[in-house]
Coordinates of C-alpha atoms in Angstrom, one line a residue:
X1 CA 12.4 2.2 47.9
X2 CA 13.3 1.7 44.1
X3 CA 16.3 1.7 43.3
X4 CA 16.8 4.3 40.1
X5 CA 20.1 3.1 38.3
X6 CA 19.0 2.5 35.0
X7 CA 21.3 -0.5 34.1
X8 CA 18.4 -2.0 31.5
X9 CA 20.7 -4.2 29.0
X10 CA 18.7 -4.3 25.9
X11 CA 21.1 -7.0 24.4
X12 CA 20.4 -9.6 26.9
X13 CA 18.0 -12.4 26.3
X14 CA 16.9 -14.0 29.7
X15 CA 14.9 -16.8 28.9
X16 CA 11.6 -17.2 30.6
X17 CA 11.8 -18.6 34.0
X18 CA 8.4 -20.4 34.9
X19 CA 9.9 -22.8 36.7
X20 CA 8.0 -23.2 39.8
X21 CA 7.8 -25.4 43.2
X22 CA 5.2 -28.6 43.8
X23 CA 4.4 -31.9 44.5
X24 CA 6.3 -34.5 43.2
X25 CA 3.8 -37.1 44.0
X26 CA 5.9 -38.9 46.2
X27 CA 3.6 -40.2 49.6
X28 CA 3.7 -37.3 52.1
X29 CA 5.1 -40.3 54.6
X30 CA 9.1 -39.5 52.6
X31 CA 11.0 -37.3 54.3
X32 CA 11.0 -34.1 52.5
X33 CA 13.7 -32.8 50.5
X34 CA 17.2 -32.1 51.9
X35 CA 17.6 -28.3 52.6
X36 CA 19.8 -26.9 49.3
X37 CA 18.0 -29.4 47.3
X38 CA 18.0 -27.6 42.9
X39 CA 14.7 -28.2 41.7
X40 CA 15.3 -26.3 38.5
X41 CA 19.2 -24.6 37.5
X42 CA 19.8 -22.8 34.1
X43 CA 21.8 -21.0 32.3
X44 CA 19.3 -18.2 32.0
X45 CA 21.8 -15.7 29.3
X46 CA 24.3 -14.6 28.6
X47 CA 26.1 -10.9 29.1
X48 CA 29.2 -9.5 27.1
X49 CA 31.0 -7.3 29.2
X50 CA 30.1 -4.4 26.2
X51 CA 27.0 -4.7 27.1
X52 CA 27.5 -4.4 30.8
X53 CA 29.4 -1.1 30.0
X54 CA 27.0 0.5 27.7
X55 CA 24.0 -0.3 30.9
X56 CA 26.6 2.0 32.9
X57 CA 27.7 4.4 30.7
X58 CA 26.8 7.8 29.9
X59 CA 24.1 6.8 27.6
X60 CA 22.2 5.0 30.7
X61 CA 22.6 4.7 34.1
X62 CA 26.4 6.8 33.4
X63 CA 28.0 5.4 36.8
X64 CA 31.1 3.9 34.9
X65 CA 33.1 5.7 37.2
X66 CA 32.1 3.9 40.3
X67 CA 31.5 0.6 39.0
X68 CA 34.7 0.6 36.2
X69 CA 34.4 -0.6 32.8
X70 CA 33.5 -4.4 32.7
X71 CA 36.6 -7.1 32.3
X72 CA 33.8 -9.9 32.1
X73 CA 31.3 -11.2 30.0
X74 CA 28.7 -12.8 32.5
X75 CA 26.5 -15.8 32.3
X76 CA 23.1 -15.4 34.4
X77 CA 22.0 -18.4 35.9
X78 CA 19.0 -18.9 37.9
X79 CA 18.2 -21.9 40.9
X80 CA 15.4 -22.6 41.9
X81 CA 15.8 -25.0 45.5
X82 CA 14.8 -26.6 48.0
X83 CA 14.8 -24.5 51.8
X84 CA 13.0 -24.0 55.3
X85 CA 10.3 -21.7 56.1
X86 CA 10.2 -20.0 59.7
X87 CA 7.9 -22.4 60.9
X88 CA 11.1 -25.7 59.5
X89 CA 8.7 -26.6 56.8
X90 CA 10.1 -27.3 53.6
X91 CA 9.2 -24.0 51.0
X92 CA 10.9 -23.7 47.6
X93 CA 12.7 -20.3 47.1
X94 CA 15.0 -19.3 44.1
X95 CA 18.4 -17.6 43.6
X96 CA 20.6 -15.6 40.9
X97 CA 23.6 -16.6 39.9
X98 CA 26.0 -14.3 37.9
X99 CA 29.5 -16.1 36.4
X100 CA 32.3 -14.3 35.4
X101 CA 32.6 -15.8 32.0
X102 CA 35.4 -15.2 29.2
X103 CA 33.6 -15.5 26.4
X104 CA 32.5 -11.6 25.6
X105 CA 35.5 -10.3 28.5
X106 CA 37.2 -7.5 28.0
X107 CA 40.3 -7.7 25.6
X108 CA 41.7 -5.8 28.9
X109 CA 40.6 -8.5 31.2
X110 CA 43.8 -10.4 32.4
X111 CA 44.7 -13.7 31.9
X112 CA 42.3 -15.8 34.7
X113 CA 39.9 -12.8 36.0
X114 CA 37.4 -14.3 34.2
X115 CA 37.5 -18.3 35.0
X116 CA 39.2 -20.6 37.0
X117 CA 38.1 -20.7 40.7
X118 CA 36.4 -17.7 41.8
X119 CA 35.8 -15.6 44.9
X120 CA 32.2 -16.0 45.8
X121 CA 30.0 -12.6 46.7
X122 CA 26.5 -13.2 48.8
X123 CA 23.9 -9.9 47.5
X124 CA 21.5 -9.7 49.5
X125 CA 18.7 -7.2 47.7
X126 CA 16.7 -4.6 49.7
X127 CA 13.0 -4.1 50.1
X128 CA 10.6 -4.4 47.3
X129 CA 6.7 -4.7 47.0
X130 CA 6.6 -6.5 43.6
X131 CA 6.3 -10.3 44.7
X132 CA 8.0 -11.1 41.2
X133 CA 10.7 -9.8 41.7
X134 CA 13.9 -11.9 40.2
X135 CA 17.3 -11.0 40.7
X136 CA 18.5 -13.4 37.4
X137 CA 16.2 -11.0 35.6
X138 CA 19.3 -8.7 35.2
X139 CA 17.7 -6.8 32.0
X140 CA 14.6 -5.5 33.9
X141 CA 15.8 -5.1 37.6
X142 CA 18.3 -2.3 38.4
X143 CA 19.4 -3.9 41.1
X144 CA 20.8 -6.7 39.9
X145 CA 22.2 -4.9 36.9
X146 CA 24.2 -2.5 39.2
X147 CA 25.5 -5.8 41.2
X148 CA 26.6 -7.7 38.2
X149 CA 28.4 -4.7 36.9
X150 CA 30.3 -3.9 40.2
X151 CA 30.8 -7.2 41.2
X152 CA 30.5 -10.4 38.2
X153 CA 31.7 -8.4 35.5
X154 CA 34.7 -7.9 37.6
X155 CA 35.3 -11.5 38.3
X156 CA 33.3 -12.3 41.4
X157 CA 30.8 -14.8 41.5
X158 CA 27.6 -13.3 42.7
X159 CA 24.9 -15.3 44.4
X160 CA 22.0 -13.0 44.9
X161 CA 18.5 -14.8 46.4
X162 CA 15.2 -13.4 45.7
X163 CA 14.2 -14.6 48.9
X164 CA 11.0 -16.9 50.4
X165 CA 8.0 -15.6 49.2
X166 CA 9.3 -13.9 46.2
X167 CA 9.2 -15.1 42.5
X168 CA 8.4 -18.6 42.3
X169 CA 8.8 -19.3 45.8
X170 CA 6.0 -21.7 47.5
X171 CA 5.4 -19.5 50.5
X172 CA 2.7 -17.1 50.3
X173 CA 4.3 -14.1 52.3
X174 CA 7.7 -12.9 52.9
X175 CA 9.6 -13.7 56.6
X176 CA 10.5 -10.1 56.3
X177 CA 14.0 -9.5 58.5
X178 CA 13.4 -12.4 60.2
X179 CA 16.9 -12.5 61.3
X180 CA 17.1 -16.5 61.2
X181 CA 14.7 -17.7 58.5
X182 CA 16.2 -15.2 56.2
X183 CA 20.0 -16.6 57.2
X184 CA 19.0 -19.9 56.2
X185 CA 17.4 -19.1 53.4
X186 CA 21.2 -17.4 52.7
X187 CA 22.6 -20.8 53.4
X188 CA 20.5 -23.1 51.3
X189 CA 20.3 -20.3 48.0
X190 CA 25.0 -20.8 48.6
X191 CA 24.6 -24.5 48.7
X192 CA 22.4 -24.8 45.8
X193 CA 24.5 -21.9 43.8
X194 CA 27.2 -24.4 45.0
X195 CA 26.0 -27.5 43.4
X196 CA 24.5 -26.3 40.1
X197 CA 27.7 -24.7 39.3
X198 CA 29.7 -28.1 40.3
X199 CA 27.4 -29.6 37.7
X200 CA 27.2 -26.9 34.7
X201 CA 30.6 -27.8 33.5
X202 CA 31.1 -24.2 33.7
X203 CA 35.1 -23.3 33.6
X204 CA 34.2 -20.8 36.6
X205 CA 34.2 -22.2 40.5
X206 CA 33.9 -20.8 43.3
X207 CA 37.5 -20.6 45.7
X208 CA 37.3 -20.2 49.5
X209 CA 36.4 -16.7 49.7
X210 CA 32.8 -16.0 50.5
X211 CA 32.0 -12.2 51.2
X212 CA 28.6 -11.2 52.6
X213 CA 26.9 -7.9 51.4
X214 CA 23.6 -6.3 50.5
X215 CA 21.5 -3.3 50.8
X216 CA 18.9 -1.9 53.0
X217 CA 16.7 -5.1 53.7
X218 CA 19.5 -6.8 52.2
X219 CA 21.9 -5.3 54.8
X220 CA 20.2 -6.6 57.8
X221 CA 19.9 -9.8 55.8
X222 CA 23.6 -10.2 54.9
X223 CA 24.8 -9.2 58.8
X224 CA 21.7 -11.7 60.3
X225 CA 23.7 -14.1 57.3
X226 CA 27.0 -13.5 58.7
X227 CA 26.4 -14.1 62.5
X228 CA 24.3 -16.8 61.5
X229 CA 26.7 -18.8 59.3
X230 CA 29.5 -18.1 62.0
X231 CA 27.1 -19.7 64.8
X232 CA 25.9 -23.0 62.9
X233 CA 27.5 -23.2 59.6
X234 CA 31.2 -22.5 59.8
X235 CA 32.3 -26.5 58.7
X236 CA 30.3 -25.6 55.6
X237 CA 31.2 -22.0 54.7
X238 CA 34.0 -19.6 55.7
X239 CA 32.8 -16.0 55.7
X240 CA 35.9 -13.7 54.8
X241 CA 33.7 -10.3 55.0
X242 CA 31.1 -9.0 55.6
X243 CA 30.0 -5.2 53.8
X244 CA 26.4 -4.7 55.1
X245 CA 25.0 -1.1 53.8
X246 CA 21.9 0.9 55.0
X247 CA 20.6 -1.9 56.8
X248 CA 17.9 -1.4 59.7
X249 CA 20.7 -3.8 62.4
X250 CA 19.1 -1.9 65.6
X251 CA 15.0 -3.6 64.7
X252 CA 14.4 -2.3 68.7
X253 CA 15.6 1.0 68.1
X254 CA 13.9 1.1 64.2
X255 CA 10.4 0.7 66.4
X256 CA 11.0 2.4 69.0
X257 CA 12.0 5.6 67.0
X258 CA 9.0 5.4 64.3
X259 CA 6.4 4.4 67.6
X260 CA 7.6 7.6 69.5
X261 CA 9.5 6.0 72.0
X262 CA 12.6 8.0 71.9
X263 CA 10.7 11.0 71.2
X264 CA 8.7 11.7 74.3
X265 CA 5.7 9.7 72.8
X266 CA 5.5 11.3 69.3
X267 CA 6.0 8.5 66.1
X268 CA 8.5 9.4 63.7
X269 CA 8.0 9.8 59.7
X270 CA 10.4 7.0 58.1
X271 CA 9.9 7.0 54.2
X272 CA 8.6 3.9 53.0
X273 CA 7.1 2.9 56.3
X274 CA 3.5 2.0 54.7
X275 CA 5.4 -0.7 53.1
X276 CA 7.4 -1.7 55.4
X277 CA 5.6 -1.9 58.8
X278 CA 2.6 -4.2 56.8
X279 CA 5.3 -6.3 55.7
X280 CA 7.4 -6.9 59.1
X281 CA 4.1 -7.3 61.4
X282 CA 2.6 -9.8 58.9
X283 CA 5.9 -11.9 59.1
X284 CA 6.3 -11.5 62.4
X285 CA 2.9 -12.4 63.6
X286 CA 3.7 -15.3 61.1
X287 CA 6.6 -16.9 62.8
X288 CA 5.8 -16.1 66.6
X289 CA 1.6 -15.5 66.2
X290 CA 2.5 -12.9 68.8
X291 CA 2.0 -9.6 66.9
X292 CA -1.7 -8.7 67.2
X293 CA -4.8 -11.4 68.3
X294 CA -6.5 -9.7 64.5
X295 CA -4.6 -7.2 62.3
X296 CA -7.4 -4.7 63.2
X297 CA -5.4 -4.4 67.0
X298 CA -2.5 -2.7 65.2
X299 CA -4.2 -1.4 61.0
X300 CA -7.4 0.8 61.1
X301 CA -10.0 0.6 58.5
X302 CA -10.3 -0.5 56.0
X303 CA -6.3 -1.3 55.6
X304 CA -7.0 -3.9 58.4
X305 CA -9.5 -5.9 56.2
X306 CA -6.3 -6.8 53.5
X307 CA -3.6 -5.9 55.3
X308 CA -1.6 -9.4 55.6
X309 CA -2.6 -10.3 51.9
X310 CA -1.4 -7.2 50.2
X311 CA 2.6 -8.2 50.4
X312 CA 4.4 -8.6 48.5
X313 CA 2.2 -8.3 45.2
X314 CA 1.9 -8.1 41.6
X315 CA 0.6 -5.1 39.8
X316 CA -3.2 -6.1 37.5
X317 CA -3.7 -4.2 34.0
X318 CA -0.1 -4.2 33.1
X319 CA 0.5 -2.0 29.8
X320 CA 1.4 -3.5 27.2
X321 CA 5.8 -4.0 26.7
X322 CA 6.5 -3.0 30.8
X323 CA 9.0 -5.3 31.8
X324 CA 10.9 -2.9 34.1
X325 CA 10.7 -4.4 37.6
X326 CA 11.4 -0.3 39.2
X327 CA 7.9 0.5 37.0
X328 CA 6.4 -2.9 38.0
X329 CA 6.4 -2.3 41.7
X330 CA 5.5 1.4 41.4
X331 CA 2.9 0.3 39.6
X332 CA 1.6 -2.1 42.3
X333 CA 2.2 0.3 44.7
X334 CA -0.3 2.8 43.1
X335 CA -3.1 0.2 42.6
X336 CA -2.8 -0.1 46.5
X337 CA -3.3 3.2 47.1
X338 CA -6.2 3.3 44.7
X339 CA -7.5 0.6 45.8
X340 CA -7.8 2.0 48.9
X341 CA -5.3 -1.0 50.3
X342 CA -3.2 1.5 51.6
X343 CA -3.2 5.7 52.2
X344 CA -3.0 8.0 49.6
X345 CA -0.1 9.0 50.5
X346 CA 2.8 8.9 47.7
X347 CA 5.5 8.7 50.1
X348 CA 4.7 5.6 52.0
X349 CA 5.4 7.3 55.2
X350 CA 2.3 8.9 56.8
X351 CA 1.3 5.7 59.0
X352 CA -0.1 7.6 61.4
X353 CA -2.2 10.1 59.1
X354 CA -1.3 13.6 57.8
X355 CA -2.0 15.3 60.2
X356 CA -2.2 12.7 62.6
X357 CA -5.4 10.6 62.9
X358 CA -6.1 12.0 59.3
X359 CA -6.0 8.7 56.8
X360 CA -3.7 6.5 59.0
X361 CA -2.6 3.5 58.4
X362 CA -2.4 2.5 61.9
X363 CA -4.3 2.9 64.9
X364 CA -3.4 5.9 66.9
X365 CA -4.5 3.9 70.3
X366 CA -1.7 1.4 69.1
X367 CA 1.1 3.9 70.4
X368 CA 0.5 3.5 73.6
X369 CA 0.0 0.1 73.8
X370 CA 3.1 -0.9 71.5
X371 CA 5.5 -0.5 74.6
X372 CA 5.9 -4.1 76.1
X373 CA 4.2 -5.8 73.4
X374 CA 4.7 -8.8 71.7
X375 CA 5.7 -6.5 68.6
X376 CA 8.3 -5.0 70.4
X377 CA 9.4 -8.3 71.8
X378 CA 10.1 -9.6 67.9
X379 CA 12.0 -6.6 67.3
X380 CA 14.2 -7.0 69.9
X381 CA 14.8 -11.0 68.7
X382 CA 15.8 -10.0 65.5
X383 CA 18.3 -6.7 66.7
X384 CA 21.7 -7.4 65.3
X385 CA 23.3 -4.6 67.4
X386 CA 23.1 -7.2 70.3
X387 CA 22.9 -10.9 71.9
X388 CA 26.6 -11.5 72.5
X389 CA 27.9 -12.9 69.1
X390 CA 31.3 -11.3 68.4
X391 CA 32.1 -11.9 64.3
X392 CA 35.3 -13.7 63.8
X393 CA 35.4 -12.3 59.5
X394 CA 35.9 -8.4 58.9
X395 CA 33.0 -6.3 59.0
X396 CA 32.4 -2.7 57.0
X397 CA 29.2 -0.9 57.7
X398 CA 28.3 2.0 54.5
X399 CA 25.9 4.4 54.8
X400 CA 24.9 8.2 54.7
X401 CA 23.8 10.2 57.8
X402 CA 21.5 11.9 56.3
X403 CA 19.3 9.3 55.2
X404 CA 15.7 8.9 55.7
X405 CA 14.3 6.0 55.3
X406 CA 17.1 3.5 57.2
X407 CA 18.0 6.7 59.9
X408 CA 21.8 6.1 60.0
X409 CA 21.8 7.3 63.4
X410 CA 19.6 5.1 64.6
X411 CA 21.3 1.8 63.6
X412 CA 25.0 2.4 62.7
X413 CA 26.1 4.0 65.7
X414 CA 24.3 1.1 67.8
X415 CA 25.8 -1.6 66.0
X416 CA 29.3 0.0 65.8
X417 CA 29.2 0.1 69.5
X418 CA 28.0 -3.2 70.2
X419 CA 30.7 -4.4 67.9
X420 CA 33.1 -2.3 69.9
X421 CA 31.8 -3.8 72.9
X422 CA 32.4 -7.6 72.3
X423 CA 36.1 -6.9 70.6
X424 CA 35.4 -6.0 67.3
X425 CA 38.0 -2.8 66.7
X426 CA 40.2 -1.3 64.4
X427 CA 41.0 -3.5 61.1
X428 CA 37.9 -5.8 62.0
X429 CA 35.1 -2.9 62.0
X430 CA 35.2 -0.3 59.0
X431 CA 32.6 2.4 59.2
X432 CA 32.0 4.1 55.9
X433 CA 29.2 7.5 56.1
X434 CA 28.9 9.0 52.6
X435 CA 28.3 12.3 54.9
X436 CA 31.5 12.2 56.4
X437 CA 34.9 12.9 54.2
X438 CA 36.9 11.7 56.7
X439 CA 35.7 8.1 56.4
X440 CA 34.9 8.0 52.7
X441 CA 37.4 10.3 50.9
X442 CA 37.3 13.6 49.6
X443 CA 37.0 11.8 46.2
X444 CA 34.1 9.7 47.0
X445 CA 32.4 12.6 49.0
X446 CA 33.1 14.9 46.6
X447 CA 31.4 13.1 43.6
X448 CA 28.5 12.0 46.6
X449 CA 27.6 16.0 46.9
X450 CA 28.0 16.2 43.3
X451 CA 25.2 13.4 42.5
X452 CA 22.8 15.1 45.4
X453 CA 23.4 18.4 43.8
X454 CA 22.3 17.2 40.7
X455 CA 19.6 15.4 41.4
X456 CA 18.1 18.5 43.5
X457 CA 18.9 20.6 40.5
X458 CA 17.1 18.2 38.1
X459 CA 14.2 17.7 40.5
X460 CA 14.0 22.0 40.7
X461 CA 13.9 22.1 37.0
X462 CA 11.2 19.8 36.8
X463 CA 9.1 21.6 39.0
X464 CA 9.4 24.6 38.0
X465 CA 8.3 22.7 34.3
X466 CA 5.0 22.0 35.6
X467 CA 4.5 24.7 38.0
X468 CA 5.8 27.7 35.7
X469 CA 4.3 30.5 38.0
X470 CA 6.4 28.7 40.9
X471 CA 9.5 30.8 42.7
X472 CA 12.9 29.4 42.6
X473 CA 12.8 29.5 46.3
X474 CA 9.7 27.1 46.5
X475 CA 11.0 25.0 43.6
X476 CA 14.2 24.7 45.2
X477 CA 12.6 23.3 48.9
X478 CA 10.8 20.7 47.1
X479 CA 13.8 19.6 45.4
X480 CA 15.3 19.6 48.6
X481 CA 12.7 17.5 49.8
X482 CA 12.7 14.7 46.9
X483 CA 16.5 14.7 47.3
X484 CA 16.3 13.6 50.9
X485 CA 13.6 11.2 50.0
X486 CA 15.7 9.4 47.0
X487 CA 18.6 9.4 49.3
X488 CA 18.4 5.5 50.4
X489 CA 16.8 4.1 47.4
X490 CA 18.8 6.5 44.3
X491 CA 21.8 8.0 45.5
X492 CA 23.8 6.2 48.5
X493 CA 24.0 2.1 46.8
X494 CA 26.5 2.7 43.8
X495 CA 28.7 4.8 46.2
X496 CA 28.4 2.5 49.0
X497 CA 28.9 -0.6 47.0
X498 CA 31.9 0.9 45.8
X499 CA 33.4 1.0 49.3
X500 CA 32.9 -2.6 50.2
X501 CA 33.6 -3.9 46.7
X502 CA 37.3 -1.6 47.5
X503 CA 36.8 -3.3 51.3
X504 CA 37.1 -6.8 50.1
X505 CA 39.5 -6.5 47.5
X506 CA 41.8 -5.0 49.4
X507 CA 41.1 -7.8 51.7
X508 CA 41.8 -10.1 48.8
X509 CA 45.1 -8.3 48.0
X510 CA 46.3 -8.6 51.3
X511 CA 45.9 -12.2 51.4
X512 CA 42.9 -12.9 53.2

């Protein structure tokens, strides 16, 4: 669920961010505060484009070669504004925004790549358990660091939210892919992004362009964004493209699959899924109170007891100097397990015990009764892969077939076909699988299979380290088995953001 890129920039000085959302002490008869509304926008640091290139060099996370050597220096801003909860109340949420900047560009950077008006790029970021997360926080969270170095260092602006419920944000749980409360969220995070840049005399704008894209969670969240924006938003904001990777579109089919639906009544193992199922049922039974008359319907015990409380979190008895947001939330993570918030299970994906029934996370009676439910209803609300709405802007799907935490077959295929099905063909739907040469390139499948051969070899060398009276053969199926597992989270994002940053540029270049 991490992602592994180690991007950490040890030049950069964000400054702290405690900003954080409350009462003004106006009478609770005003009218609250107009949706996009900053509360707080700084100029948060600064980033030469050395600096970005040394976090992707050899010395670090050594994926120059996807993301290309920075033309860019980058100032990180952060907003903190006004927005909507699922329920219309007014919550505060906050947002990243990177500026190409040329103080500290490239002396390669052409004349204008790095001010002037600007084409705007939405990155949305994928599932995470540590509640602080902050995408401005480009120094401590890999993810950001990996967008700001494909995309701001190379001239777009990026507007990346950390979404309700996470940082300083006033609500006090996440409307985990909630198609619609996370669109809006989208919106109001652009119009704020918007408006603080109008105002920072910054010599960088945004121009028309607005591409949509993000990652796992963030790929639902950037394709819910899209049709959403289209439907009720298209006076305010253009989409040009959309690039939405590894992201769970099919919700029906995600459930259906991992409840044993397809599979002649037997659940399926998805990695990460102790993470992920607390957080969707909580947000569901959130915004439609439909999920589960008391958590312990669905969570046996004692999970049941904390089970809507637990996410998103922040780790207690922090060492001293961790800043890292990756070490952070896998730190949080443990003290669930330990805490006996969650199964000791290290992958996240046992749910229904190992074997079954042994230390599950969720009631075995629940499988039969999760056909027809309300739970199943709210899946099918928030499936992309259906509902009739036909995208006007280009769309490119990424991901790998092999992976096995957002199963590719489960969710590409479907929304490929939906798309296919309301007119959405040839130029307008680009379907990139890291698997699949044909699609990709032999040059970017090549160095694909290169990176999963090295990581297997790495993680073979490491076992066979602690386990010296090991085989090969037995070192080399565990590796195969920590390869598969780090496939969504490690291995397919540079690649994959690679593709749709090449998507929409050569959009760009062709005029669009």
């Amino acid at each position: 669920m991490s992602k592994k890129f180690n991007l950490m920039l040890s030049m950069v000085s964000v400054a702290a961010l405690t900003a954080c959302g409350g009462g003004t002490g106006a009478s609770h008869f005003d009218p609250p505060p107009a949706r996009g509304t900053i509360v707080t926008g700084v100029l948060a640091g600064h980033v030469t484009s050395a600096e970005v290139d040394f976090g992707t060099g050899p010395k670090r996370a050594n994926i120059q070669a996807l993301t290309g050597t920075a033309l860019c220096g980058v100032d990180v801003r952060y907003v903190l504004y006004i927005t909507r909860d699922p329920s219309g109340q007014p919550a505060t949420a906050s947002t990243a925004v990177l500026v190409p900047s040329a103080s500290g560009a490239s002396a390669s950077a052409p004349a204008g790549a790095c001010s002037g008006t600007r084409p705007v790029v939405m990155y949305a970021h994928g599932t995470t358990a540590l509640q602080s997360t902050n995408m401005a926080d480009v120094g401590n969270n890999q993810e950001a660091a990996l967008e700001m170095a494909m995309y701001a260092a190379q001239g777009f602006i990026v507007v990346m939210p950390n979404y309700l419920g996470y940082d300083k944000s006033s609500l006090h749980y996440h409307p985990y892919l909630n198609a619609e409360a996370q669109a809006v969220d989208v919106v109001d995070a652009l119009r704020a992004a918007k408006a603080h840049l109008a105002s920072s005399g910054s010599a960088t704008q945004p121009d028309s362009h607005l591409f949509l894209t993000g990652y796992s969670q963030g790929g639902f969240v950037s394709m819910a964004a899209h049709k959403i924006i289209e439907r009720d938003y298209s006076s305010e904001f253009k989409v040009t493209a959309s690039g939405d990777m590894s992201g769970p579109y099919n919700m029906r089919g995600m459930g259906d699959y991992s409840m044993g639906v397809l599979n002649n009544g037997t659940p399926q193992v998805i990695v990460g899924a102790s993470i992920f199922f607390p957080l969707l049922s909580t947000s569901y039974q959130k915004a439609y109170g439909n999920v589960y008359t008391a958590p312990s319907v669905i969570y046996a015990s004692p999970y049941a007891a904390t089970i809507e409380t637990i996410l998103p979190g922040n780790p207690t008895n922090v060492p001293t100097g961790t800043t890292s947001e990756s070490t952070l939330s896998s730190l949080y993570e443990q003290q669930l397990i330990t805490s006996q918030a969650l199964p000791n299970d290290p992958t996240f994906s046992a749910v229904f015990g190992n074997p079954a029934g042994t230390n599950n996370l969720i009631n075995l009676s629940y499988i039969a009764t999760y056909p027809g439910s309300g739970f199943q209803t709210d899946l099918t609300t928030n499936t992309l892969s259906g509902g009739g709405w036909a995208p006007k802007a280009p769309v490119a799907l990424c991901g790998g077939a092999l992976d096995e935490t957002v199963p590719y077959a489960i969710n590409v295929p479907a929304m490929s076909a939906y798309l296919n099905s309301v007119g959405v063909t040839g130029a307008a739907l680009t379907v990139f699988n890291l698997e699949d040469p044909t699609t990709v390139g032999l040059t970017i499948n090549g160095a694909f299979e290169n990176a999963k051969t090295g990581y297997a070899q790495q993680a073979a060398a490491a076992y066979l380290a602690a386990n010296p009276s090991a085989s090969q053969a037995v070192a080399n199926a565990v590796a195969a088995q920590e390869m598969g597992a780090a496939l969504h989270g490690t291995l397919e994002p540079p690649f994959c953001n690679v593709l749709t940053r090449s998507f929409f540029s050569s959009i760009l270049a062709a005029g669009g």
